[in-house]
Amino acid sequence: MSAVTETSTNSPARSVVVTGGNRGIGQAIVGRFLAAGHRVASFDMGGEPATGALGVNCNVTDADQVEAAFKQAEEANGPVEILVANAGITKDTLILRMSDADWDAVINVNLTGAFRVAKRAAKSMIRGRWGRIVFTGSVVGLYGSAGQVNYSSSKAALVGMARSLTREIGGRGVTANVVAPGFIETDMTAVLPDDVIAKYLAAIPAARLGQVAEVAAAVEFLASEEAGFISGAVLPGAGGLGMGH
Ligand code: NDP
């Protein structure tokens, strides 16, 4: 296990797990924690993690892989103190065309996957009486989105999960929050047709898409020492899209 050191802000260096950390928003989150001096493991299904991060192969839909991945991360970095449940997928279509398989696949990764990793991480956080859990939700979890009944349901449910965790283990020094990005430039949004992007751009008060670094900054804040009294919150990063929801 690596020695405990301090981060660039003189806070203790923590053992961090980010799911889906090999690209997109997760990759930016990994980079941000590494730059601050934390010990970071990325759980994903392939690809190169950022230099300095421990890449762990882990499909969050498989409980055995989740358990093995936590063991690997803990051997390298110590008991997990910060968890960012970020892995997510979309399978968009209108409800009349949405198959049970489309529904199950999205719920299994986005919601049940988050439950699996949160449950496993909570163990060491409760024992250590310190922990930060951040779920990557989405603005559409509370705002709604045509064609995303499965995805928006999975993201809305993360709010309930964070708030229930807050009530359950908030007294043990563990916080659980949701960061709710809007439209961020990643592989996930690169596949959207131009007319859909144009429609959203017209609705975003900031009049632009967001950048992964902007979401990573919000996550780092929620996971910081200073955010210890913030729990059960939904922190939007959406340029004003969905505000008030
Ligand atoms: P990307 O599609 O760029 O990346 C998705 C990440 O999730 C990849 O690292 C992928 O790993 C990982 N992943 C997918 N399925 C699994 C699985 N079964 N087990 C482990 N890892 C998995 O997505 P984004 O970076 O855009 O999105 C990251 C999060 O942010 C998601 O939860 C998404 O819903 C949310 N979000 C994104 C927004 C956006 O505009 N981009 C807006 C709002 C929320 P691999 O490469 O190995 O497949």
Tab-separated table of C-alpha atoms and ligand atoms in Angstrom:
chain	number	residue	atom	x	y	z
A	1	MET	CA	0.000	0.000	0.000
A	2	SER	CA	1.312	3.496	-0.788
A	3	ALA	CA	2.223	5.756	2.111
A	4	VAL	CA	-0.318	8.412	3.071
A	5	THR	CA	0.919	11.768	1.886
A	6	GLU	CA	-0.612	15.152	1.426
A	7	THR	CA	-2.287	16.636	-1.619
A	8	SER	CA	-1.483	19.944	-3.238
A	9	THR	CA	-3.961	21.617	-0.830
A	10	ASN	CA	-2.303	20.083	2.247
A	11	SER	CA	-5.241	17.680	2.704
A	12	PRO	CA	-4.566	13.963	3.160
A	13	ALA	CA	-4.016	12.031	-0.072
A	14	ARG	CA	-6.966	9.675	-0.412
A	15	SER	CA	-7.605	6.326	-2.056
A	16	VAL	CA	-9.970	7.059	-4.942
A	17	VAL	CA	-12.002	4.832	-7.276
A	18	VAL	CA	-13.591	6.256	-10.417
A	19	THR	CA	-15.749	3.959	-12.531
A	20	GLY	CA	-15.596	4.609	-16.259
A	21	GLY	CA	-12.347	6.511	-15.811
A	22	ASN	CA	-10.694	5.650	-19.132
A	23	ARG	CA	-12.458	8.263	-21.260
A	24	GLY	CA	-14.815	11.208	-21.283
A	25	ILE	CA	-15.909	12.761	-18.010
A	26	GLY	CA	-14.399	9.932	-15.952
A	27	GLN	CA	-10.978	10.445	-17.504
A	28	ALA	CA	-11.071	14.138	-16.585
A	29	ILE	CA	-12.086	13.236	-13.013
A	30	VAL	CA	-9.189	10.772	-12.763
A	31	GLY	CA	-6.787	13.429	-14.059
A	32	ARG	CA	-8.030	15.991	-11.587
A	33	PHE	CA	-7.623	13.682	-8.571
A	34	LEU	CA	-4.165	12.603	-9.756
A	35	ALA	CA	-3.090	16.217	-10.208
A	36	ALA	CA	-4.186	16.967	-6.653
A	37	GLY	CA	-1.996	14.112	-5.382
A	38	HIS	CA	-4.535	11.378	-4.635
A	39	ARG	CA	-4.074	7.648	-5.380
A	40	VAL	CA	-6.546	6.766	-8.102
A	41	ALA	CA	-7.930	3.537	-9.596
A	42	SER	CA	-10.068	3.582	-12.736
A	43	PHE	CA	-12.561	0.748	-13.126
A	44	ASP	CA	-13.512	0.269	-16.754
A	45	MET	CA	-13.699	-2.365	-19.472
A	46	GLY	CA	-10.519	-1.517	-21.352
A	47	GLY	CA	-8.369	1.275	-22.647
A	48	GLU	CA	-5.425	3.017	-21.098
A	49	PRO	CA	-5.956	4.875	-17.839
A	50	ALA	CA	-4.244	8.229	-17.321
A	51	THR	CA	-0.551	7.968	-16.437
A	52	GLY	CA	-0.287	7.415	-12.716
A	53	ALA	CA	-3.707	5.818	-12.317
A	54	LEU	CA	-4.229	2.127	-11.661
A	55	GLY	CA	-6.327	0.674	-14.485
A	56	VAL	CA	-8.591	-2.125	-13.284
A	57	ASN	CA	-10.727	-4.187	-15.628
A	58	CYS	CA	-14.213	-4.172	-14.183
A	59	ASN	CA	-17.650	-4.459	-15.679
A	60	VAL	CA	-19.890	-2.871	-13.052
A	61	THR	CA	-22.747	-5.194	-14.039
A	62	ASP	CA	-20.795	-8.155	-12.632
A	63	ALA	CA	-20.701	-8.388	-8.818
A	64	ASP	CA	-17.680	-10.739	-8.808
A	65	GLN	CA	-15.686	-8.351	-11.004
A	66	VAL	CA	-16.618	-5.461	-8.715
A	67	GLU	CA	-15.396	-7.362	-5.657
A	68	ALA	CA	-12.136	-8.361	-7.390
A	69	ALA	CA	-11.578	-4.794	-8.597
A	70	PHE	CA	-12.016	-3.329	-5.107
A	71	LYS	CA	-9.522	-5.885	-3.751
A	72	GLN	CA	-7.002	-4.865	-6.432
A	73	ALA	CA	-7.529	-1.134	-5.808
A	74	GLU	CA	-7.262	-1.564	-2.048
A	75	GLU	CA	-4.058	-3.618	-2.287
A	76	ALA	CA	-2.471	-0.831	-4.309
A	77	ASN	CA	-3.992	2.282	-2.778
A	78	GLY	CA	-5.500	1.356	0.593
A	79	PRO	CA	-9.171	1.274	1.662
A	80	VAL	CA	-11.323	3.287	-0.712
A	81	GLU	CA	-12.177	6.713	0.714
A	82	ILE	CA	-13.546	8.488	-2.350
A	83	LEU	CA	-15.838	6.788	-4.854
A	84	VAL	CA	-17.037	8.386	-8.060
A	85	ALA	CA	-19.705	6.139	-9.595
A	86	ASN	CA	-19.471	7.529	-13.108
A	87	ALA	CA	-19.792	4.608	-15.555
A	88	GLY	CA	-22.843	5.087	-17.695
A	89	ILE	CA	-24.453	4.157	-20.992
A	90	THR	CA	-27.416	5.268	-23.090
A	91	LYS	CA	-29.829	3.275	-25.221
A	92	ASP	CA	-32.133	6.016	-26.420
A	93	THR	CA	-35.422	5.439	-28.158
A	94	LEU	CA	-39.060	6.415	-27.733
A	95	ILE	CA	-40.980	4.413	-25.145
A	96	LEU	CA	-43.117	2.479	-27.626
A	97	ARG	CA	-39.936	1.182	-29.249
A	98	MET	CA	-37.969	0.686	-26.025
A	99	SER	CA	-37.401	-3.021	-25.417
A	100	ASP	CA	-37.032	-4.625	-22.009
A	101	ALA	CA	-33.415	-5.262	-23.020
A	102	ASP	CA	-32.852	-1.509	-23.640
A	103	TRP	CA	-34.339	-0.745	-20.239
A	104	ASP	CA	-32.460	-3.490	-18.366
A	105	ALA	CA	-29.073	-2.686	-19.913
A	106	VAL	CA	-29.194	0.984	-18.912
A	107	ILE	CA	-30.542	0.333	-15.420
A	108	ASN	CA	-27.972	-2.397	-14.870
A	109	VAL	CA	-24.971	-0.178	-15.644
A	110	ASN	CA	-26.163	3.254	-14.494
A	111	LEU	CA	-28.175	2.371	-11.414
A	112	THR	CA	-27.431	-1.166	-10.241
A	113	GLY	CA	-23.759	-0.693	-11.126
A	114	ALA	CA	-23.687	2.425	-8.931
A	115	PHE	CA	-25.378	0.475	-6.139
A	116	ARG	CA	-22.809	-2.335	-6.388
A	117	VAL	CA	-19.805	-0.049	-6.113
A	118	ALA	CA	-21.383	2.207	-3.458
A	119	LYS	CA	-22.252	-0.793	-1.312
A	120	ARG	CA	-18.720	-2.150	-1.536
A	121	ALA	CA	-17.068	1.225	-0.919
A	122	ALA	CA	-19.344	2.056	2.016
A	123	LYS	CA	-17.769	-0.802	3.981
A	124	SER	CA	-14.347	0.799	4.318
A	125	MET	CA	-15.763	4.333	4.542
A	126	ILE	CA	-17.921	3.415	7.540
A	127	ARG	CA	-14.970	1.642	9.157
A	128	GLY	CA	-12.704	4.650	8.532
A	129	ARG	CA	-15.417	7.120	9.573
A	130	TRP	CA	-14.677	9.220	6.481
A	131	GLY	CA	-15.925	8.902	2.941
A	132	ARG	CA	-17.108	10.741	-0.137
A	133	ILE	CA	-19.452	9.162	-2.659
A	134	VAL	CA	-20.235	11.120	-5.800
A	135	PHE	CA	-22.652	9.757	-8.376
A	136	THR	CA	-22.554	11.076	-11.919
A	137	GLY	CA	-26.208	11.730	-12.549
A	138	SER	CA	-27.534	13.915	-15.327
A	139	VAL	CA	-29.602	17.028	-15.771
A	140	VAL	CA	-32.230	14.815	-17.452
A	141	GLY	CA	-32.735	12.854	-14.214
A	142	LEU	CA	-34.859	15.706	-12.877
A	143	TYR	CA	-35.637	17.603	-16.099
A	144	GLY	CA	-36.756	14.620	-18.180
A	145	SER	CA	-35.869	13.873	-21.771
A	146	ALA	CA	-37.957	12.472	-24.616
A	147	GLY	CA	-36.385	9.262	-25.872
A	148	GLN	CA	-34.546	8.625	-22.617
A	149	VAL	CA	-37.091	7.012	-20.302
A	150	ASN	CA	-34.552	4.363	-19.282
A	151	TYR	CA	-31.601	6.732	-18.920
A	152	SER	CA	-33.427	9.548	-17.090
A	153	SER	CA	-35.043	7.030	-14.716
A	154	SER	CA	-31.630	5.588	-13.882
A	155	LYS	CA	-30.200	9.052	-13.220
A	156	ALA	CA	-33.206	10.242	-11.147
A	157	ALA	CA	-32.849	7.151	-8.987
A	158	LEU	CA	-29.264	8.120	-8.122
A	159	VAL	CA	-30.692	11.136	-6.278
A	160	GLY	CA	-32.756	8.803	-4.095
A	161	MET	CA	-29.702	6.615	-3.587
A	162	ALA	CA	-27.502	9.529	-2.489
A	163	ARG	CA	-30.160	10.852	-0.136
A	164	SER	CA	-30.884	7.447	1.412
A	165	LEU	CA	-27.162	6.846	1.889
A	166	THR	CA	-26.915	10.265	3.512
A	167	ARG	CA	-29.603	9.320	6.002
A	168	GLU	CA	-28.112	5.862	6.561
A	169	ILE	CA	-24.406	6.618	6.947
A	170	GLY	CA	-24.186	10.398	7.115
A	171	GLY	CA	-23.438	10.111	10.824
A	172	ARG	CA	-20.270	8.140	10.050
A	173	GLY	CA	-18.530	10.961	8.246
A	174	VAL	CA	-19.642	9.773	4.811
A	175	THR	CA	-21.282	12.116	2.311
A	176	ALA	CA	-23.168	11.077	-0.830
A	177	ASN	CA	-23.968	13.572	-3.563
A	178	VAL	CA	-24.919	13.727	-7.213
A	179	VAL	CA	-23.253	15.830	-9.851
A	180	ALA	CA	-25.730	16.440	-12.667
A	181	PRO	CA	-24.001	17.387	-15.920
A	182	GLY	CA	-25.891	18.784	-18.849
A	183	PHE	CA	-24.614	18.403	-22.388
A	184	ILE	CA	-20.879	17.756	-22.194
A	185	GLU	CA	-18.632	17.168	-25.200
A	186	THR	CA	-17.731	13.458	-24.992
A	187	ASP	CA	-18.105	10.247	-27.026
A	188	MET	CA	-21.602	9.928	-25.538
A	189	THR	CA	-22.817	13.183	-27.093
A	190	ALA	CA	-20.685	12.894	-30.251
A	191	VAL	CA	-23.187	10.359	-31.614
A	192	LEU	CA	-26.144	12.761	-31.353
A	193	PRO	CA	-27.546	14.118	-34.631
A	194	ASP	CA	-26.792	17.788	-35.390
A	195	ASP	CA	-30.459	18.803	-35.131
A	196	VAL	CA	-30.680	17.392	-31.594
A	197	ILE	CA	-27.536	19.269	-30.563
A	198	ALA	CA	-28.881	22.481	-32.138
A	199	LYS	CA	-32.154	22.075	-30.215
A	200	TYR	CA	-30.324	21.689	-26.934
A	201	LEU	CA	-27.955	24.558	-27.661
A	202	ALA	CA	-30.973	26.804	-28.093
A	203	ALA	CA	-32.242	25.748	-24.651
A	204	ILE	CA	-28.947	26.107	-22.741
A	205	PRO	CA	-28.655	29.588	-21.188
A	206	ALA	CA	-24.849	29.375	-21.410
A	207	ALA	CA	-25.312	28.853	-25.186
A	208	ARG	CA	-22.610	26.184	-25.391
A	209	LEU	CA	-21.893	22.569	-24.515
A	210	GLY	CA	-19.920	21.879	-21.357
A	211	GLN	CA	-16.374	20.579	-21.059
A	212	VAL	CA	-15.305	17.497	-19.119
A	213	ALA	CA	-12.980	19.610	-16.957
A	214	GLU	CA	-15.966	21.598	-15.716
A	215	VAL	CA	-17.668	18.440	-14.438
A	216	ALA	CA	-14.417	17.162	-12.918
A	217	ALA	CA	-14.035	20.385	-10.937
A	218	ALA	CA	-17.514	19.955	-9.434
A	219	VAL	CA	-16.759	16.334	-8.519
A	220	GLU	CA	-13.456	17.267	-6.900
A	221	PHE	CA	-15.246	19.870	-4.789
A	222	LEU	CA	-17.909	17.427	-3.579
A	223	ALA	CA	-15.147	14.962	-2.682
A	224	SER	CA	-13.031	17.524	-0.853
A	225	GLU	CA	-12.399	17.820	2.873
A	226	GLU	CA	-14.211	21.180	2.836
A	227	ALA	CA	-17.442	19.679	1.453
A	228	GLY	CA	-17.967	17.499	4.537
A	229	PHE	CA	-21.266	19.173	5.445
A	230	ILE	CA	-22.743	18.865	1.954
A	231	SER	CA	-24.656	15.639	1.461
A	232	GLY	CA	-27.718	14.555	-0.487
A	233	ALA	CA	-27.177	17.479	-2.837
A	234	VAL	CA	-27.568	17.601	-6.590
A	235	LEU	CA	-24.924	19.889	-8.061
A	236	PRO	CA	-25.780	20.830	-11.644
A	237	GLY	CA	-23.169	21.437	-14.309
A	238	ALA	CA	-25.416	22.228	-17.195
A	239	GLY	CA	-24.977	25.866	-18.154
A	240	GLY	CA	-28.381	26.596	-16.664
A	241	LEU	CA	-30.305	23.898	-18.568
A	242	GLY	CA	-32.821	22.367	-16.184
A	243	MET	CA	-32.292	24.922	-13.446
A	244	GLY	CA	-34.976	24.961	-10.806
A	245	HIS	CA	-35.557	21.207	-11.085
B	1	NDP	P1	-18.472	7.982	-22.319
B	1	NDP	O1	-19.401	7.205	-23.178
B	1	NDP	O2	-17.450	8.867	-22.920
B	1	NDP	O3	-17.749	6.998	-21.283
B	1	NDP	C1	-18.507	6.054	-20.561
B	1	NDP	C2	-17.605	5.407	-19.555
B	1	NDP	O4	-18.377	4.430	-18.825
B	1	NDP	C3	-16.452	4.664	-20.217
B	1	NDP	O5	-15.316	4.822	-19.413
B	1	NDP	C4	-16.932	3.226	-20.190
B	1	NDP	O6	-15.883	2.298	-20.141
B	1	NDP	C5	-17.684	3.195	-18.885
B	1	NDP	N1	-18.611	2.070	-18.824
B	1	NDP	C6	-19.710	1.852	-19.589
B	1	NDP	N2	-20.285	0.679	-19.243
B	1	NDP	C7	-19.523	0.162	-18.245
B	1	NDP	C8	-19.608	-1.008	-17.465
B	1	NDP	N3	-20.574	-1.925	-17.645
B	1	NDP	N4	-18.659	-1.233	-16.515
B	1	NDP	C9	-17.648	-0.340	-16.330
B	1	NDP	N5	-17.528	0.783	-17.035
B	1	NDP	C10	-18.454	1.037	-17.974
B	1	NDP	O7	-19.441	8.787	-21.343
B	1	NDP	P2	-19.320	10.218	-20.674
B	1	NDP	O8	-17.947	10.467	-20.218
B	1	NDP	O9	-20.019	11.171	-21.539
B	1	NDP	O10	-20.282	9.970	-19.406
B	1	NDP	C11	-19.793	9.645	-18.123
B	1	NDP	C12	-20.961	9.740	-17.159
B	1	NDP	O11	-21.528	11.039	-17.241
B	1	NDP	C13	-22.086	8.765	-17.505
B	1	NDP	O12	-22.650	8.273	-16.315
B	1	NDP	C14	-23.080	9.637	-18.235
B	1	NDP	O13	-24.380	9.135	-18.105
B	1	NDP	C15	-22.909	10.933	-17.486
B	1	NDP	N6	-23.353	12.107	-18.227
B	1	NDP	C16	-22.781	12.471	-19.422
B	1	NDP	C17	-23.218	13.591	-20.081
B	1	NDP	C18	-22.644	14.055	-21.362
B	1	NDP	O14	-23.172	15.030	-21.918
B	1	NDP	N7	-21.592	13.460	-21.875
B	1	NDP	C19	-24.327	14.402	-19.536
B	1	NDP	C20	-24.827	13.943	-18.286
B	1	NDP	C21	-24.356	12.840	-17.675
B	1	NDP	P3	-15.356	1.571	-21.517
B	1	NDP	O15	-14.653	2.639	-22.309
B	1	NDP	O16	-14.442	0.529	-20.997
B	1	NDP	O17	-16.583	1.058	-22.198
